[in-house]
């Protein structure tokens, strides 16, 4: 197992984010209106463009999420058919991360739940996770959905992303694109979740959450710079 720290890890993260954004940009024209965006539609589009065979199988072990095989005979992604939709989407995106970032390093990747966890120390798995989160919810989609006033659970449903994956994706979006530190970013996202849930119960409107003003203010500043 290869473990990296500090600047080396940041370089790996940056490469994963940039690669995912390039892959999305190449296929973004497929969505005429970003309000119609769904990550499963994007994943199918990419798999088709790359001529990858996608298959599912009910693996006996629930911990086995998926695998990627790339050699002179085939390019195949197999996912566990017992996975719920959100976990399936992340697993497929994770395998695409291996495909775009690591296929020159090895020809087969077998991924279990521990490999797709946020706290994995393996550099290839960590990088594939960062790629997957960025691909499922690219920067332009995050911005568009927030600018159109969607709340936390509307974004989750529309994108087909898990509760936890959306939380950390928004935290990292605020850190990387709006200059917040991790602690403040987490507070903002937790407030966003709270107001979103309260809004669904008609207690308070979700647009009172500070995430909307942060995103709008920063984008306005970029425009006038």
Coordinates of C-alpha atoms in Angstrom, one line a residue, residues 59-217:
X59 CA -21.3 -10.7 -5.5
X60 CA -21.7 -12.9 -2.4
X61 CA -19.7 -10.4 -0.4
X62 CA -21.6 -7.2 0.3
X63 CA -18.2 -5.5 0.9
X64 CA -17.2 -6.1 -2.8
X65 CA -18.5 -3.0 -4.6
X66 CA -17.0 -3.2 -8.0
X67 CA -14.0 -3.8 -10.3
X68 CA -12.2 -2.4 -13.4
X69 CA -10.4 -4.6 -15.9
X70 CA -8.4 -3.0 -18.7
X71 CA -6.2 -5.1 -21.0
X72 CA -5.7 -5.8 -24.7
X73 CA -9.0 -7.7 -24.8
X74 CA -11.4 -5.6 -22.8
X75 CA -12.3 -2.5 -20.8
X76 CA -14.9 -3.6 -18.3
X77 CA -16.5 -2.2 -15.2
X78 CA -18.5 -4.5 -13.0
X79 CA -20.5 -3.3 -10.0
X80 CA -22.3 -5.2 -7.3
X81 CA -25.9 -5.4 -8.3
X82 CA -27.1 -5.3 -4.7
X83 CA -25.9 -1.8 -4.2
X84 CA -28.4 1.0 -3.8
X85 CA -28.5 3.6 -6.6
X86 CA -26.4 6.2 -4.9
X87 CA -23.7 3.7 -3.9
X88 CA -23.8 2.2 -7.4
X89 CA -23.2 5.6 -9.0
X90 CA -20.3 6.4 -6.7
X91 CA -18.7 2.9 -7.3
X92 CA -18.9 3.3 -11.1
X93 CA -17.5 6.8 -10.9
X94 CA -14.7 5.4 -8.6
X95 CA -13.8 2.8 -11.2
X96 CA -13.8 5.5 -13.9
X97 CA -11.3 7.3 -11.7
X98 CA -9.0 4.3 -11.9
X99 CA -9.6 4.1 -15.6
X100 CA -8.6 7.8 -16.3
X101 CA -5.9 8.1 -13.7
X102 CA -4.4 4.7 -13.0
X103 CA -4.8 2.3 -16.0
X104 CA -1.1 2.7 -16.8
X105 CA -0.2 1.4 -13.3
X106 CA -2.2 -1.9 -13.2
X107 CA -4.8 -3.6 -15.4
X108 CA -7.2 -4.8 -12.7
X109 CA -8.8 -3.0 -9.7
X110 CA -11.0 -4.8 -7.2
X111 CA -12.7 -2.3 -4.8
X112 CA -14.3 -3.1 -1.5
X113 CA -16.2 -0.9 0.9
X114 CA -13.0 0.1 2.7
X115 CA -11.4 1.3 -0.6
X116 CA -14.4 3.7 -1.2
X117 CA -14.4 5.0 2.3
X118 CA -13.3 8.6 2.9
X119 CA -10.6 7.6 5.3
X120 CA -8.7 5.2 3.0
X121 CA -4.9 5.7 3.1
X122 CA -4.2 4.0 -0.2
X123 CA -3.2 6.8 -2.6
X124 CA -4.8 5.2 -5.7
X125 CA -8.1 4.7 -3.9
X126 CA -8.0 8.1 -2.3
X127 CA -7.5 9.7 -5.7
X128 CA -10.2 7.6 -7.3
X129 CA -12.6 8.8 -4.5
X130 CA -11.8 12.4 -5.1
X131 CA -12.3 11.9 -8.9
X132 CA -15.6 10.2 -8.3
X133 CA -17.0 12.9 -6.0
X134 CA -15.9 15.6 -8.5
X135 CA -17.3 13.8 -11.5
X136 CA -20.7 13.1 -9.9
X137 CA -21.1 16.7 -8.9
X138 CA -18.8 19.0 -10.9
X139 CA -18.2 22.6 -9.9
X140 CA -20.5 24.1 -12.6
X141 CA -23.4 21.8 -11.5
X142 CA -22.9 22.7 -7.8
X143 CA -23.0 26.4 -8.7
X144 CA -26.0 26.1 -11.1
X145 CA -28.1 24.2 -8.6
X146 CA -27.4 26.6 -5.8
X147 CA -27.9 29.6 -7.9
X148 CA -31.3 28.2 -8.8
X149 CA -32.2 27.9 -5.1
X150 CA -32.3 24.1 -4.7
X151 CA -31.9 22.9 -1.1
X152 CA -29.8 20.1 0.2
X153 CA -32.3 17.2 -0.3
X154 CA -33.4 18.5 -3.7
X155 CA -29.8 18.4 -4.9
X156 CA -29.4 14.9 -3.4
X157 CA -32.4 13.6 -5.2
X158 CA -31.7 15.3 -8.5
X159 CA -28.1 14.3 -8.8
X160 CA -28.6 10.8 -7.3
X161 CA -25.8 11.2 -4.8
X162 CA -25.7 9.8 -1.3
X163 CA -26.3 12.0 1.8
X164 CA -22.7 11.6 3.0
X165 CA -21.1 12.1 -0.4
X166 CA -23.1 15.3 -1.0
X167 CA -22.0 16.6 2.5
X168 CA -18.3 16.2 1.8
X169 CA -18.6 17.4 -1.8
X170 CA -20.2 20.7 -0.7
X171 CA -17.6 21.1 2.1
X172 CA -14.7 20.6 -0.5
X173 CA -16.5 22.9 -3.0
X174 CA -16.5 25.7 -0.4
X175 CA -12.9 25.1 0.5
X176 CA -11.5 24.9 -3.0
X177 CA -13.7 27.5 -4.7
X178 CA -14.6 30.0 -2.0
X179 CA -11.6 30.0 0.3
X180 CA -13.3 28.7 3.4
X181 CA -11.3 26.6 5.9
X182 CA -12.5 23.1 6.7
X183 CA -14.2 24.0 10.0
X184 CA -16.2 26.9 8.6
X185 CA -17.1 25.0 5.4
X186 CA -18.5 22.2 7.6
X187 CA -20.5 24.7 9.6
X188 CA -21.9 26.2 6.5
X189 CA -23.0 22.8 5.0
X190 CA -24.4 21.7 8.3
X191 CA -26.5 24.9 8.5
X192 CA -27.6 24.3 4.9
X193 CA -28.8 20.8 5.8
X194 CA -30.6 22.1 8.9
X195 CA -32.4 24.9 6.9
X196 CA -33.2 22.5 4.1
X197 CA -34.9 20.1 6.5
X198 CA -36.6 22.9 8.3
X199 CA -37.9 24.2 5.0
X200 CA -39.5 20.9 4.2
X201 CA -41.3 21.1 7.5
X202 CA -42.4 24.7 6.8
X203 CA -40.4 26.0 9.8
X204 CA -38.1 28.4 7.9
X205 CA -37.1 29.0 4.3
X206 CA -34.0 27.2 3.2
X207 CA -32.7 30.3 1.3
X208 CA -31.8 31.8 4.7
X209 CA -28.8 29.4 4.7
X210 CA -25.5 31.3 4.3
X211 CA -24.3 29.0 1.5
X212 CA -26.4 30.9 -1.0
X213 CA -24.9 34.3 -0.1
X214 CA -21.4 32.9 -0.1
X215 CA -21.7 31.5 -3.6
X216 CA -23.5 34.5 -5.0
X217 CA -21.1 37.0 -3.4

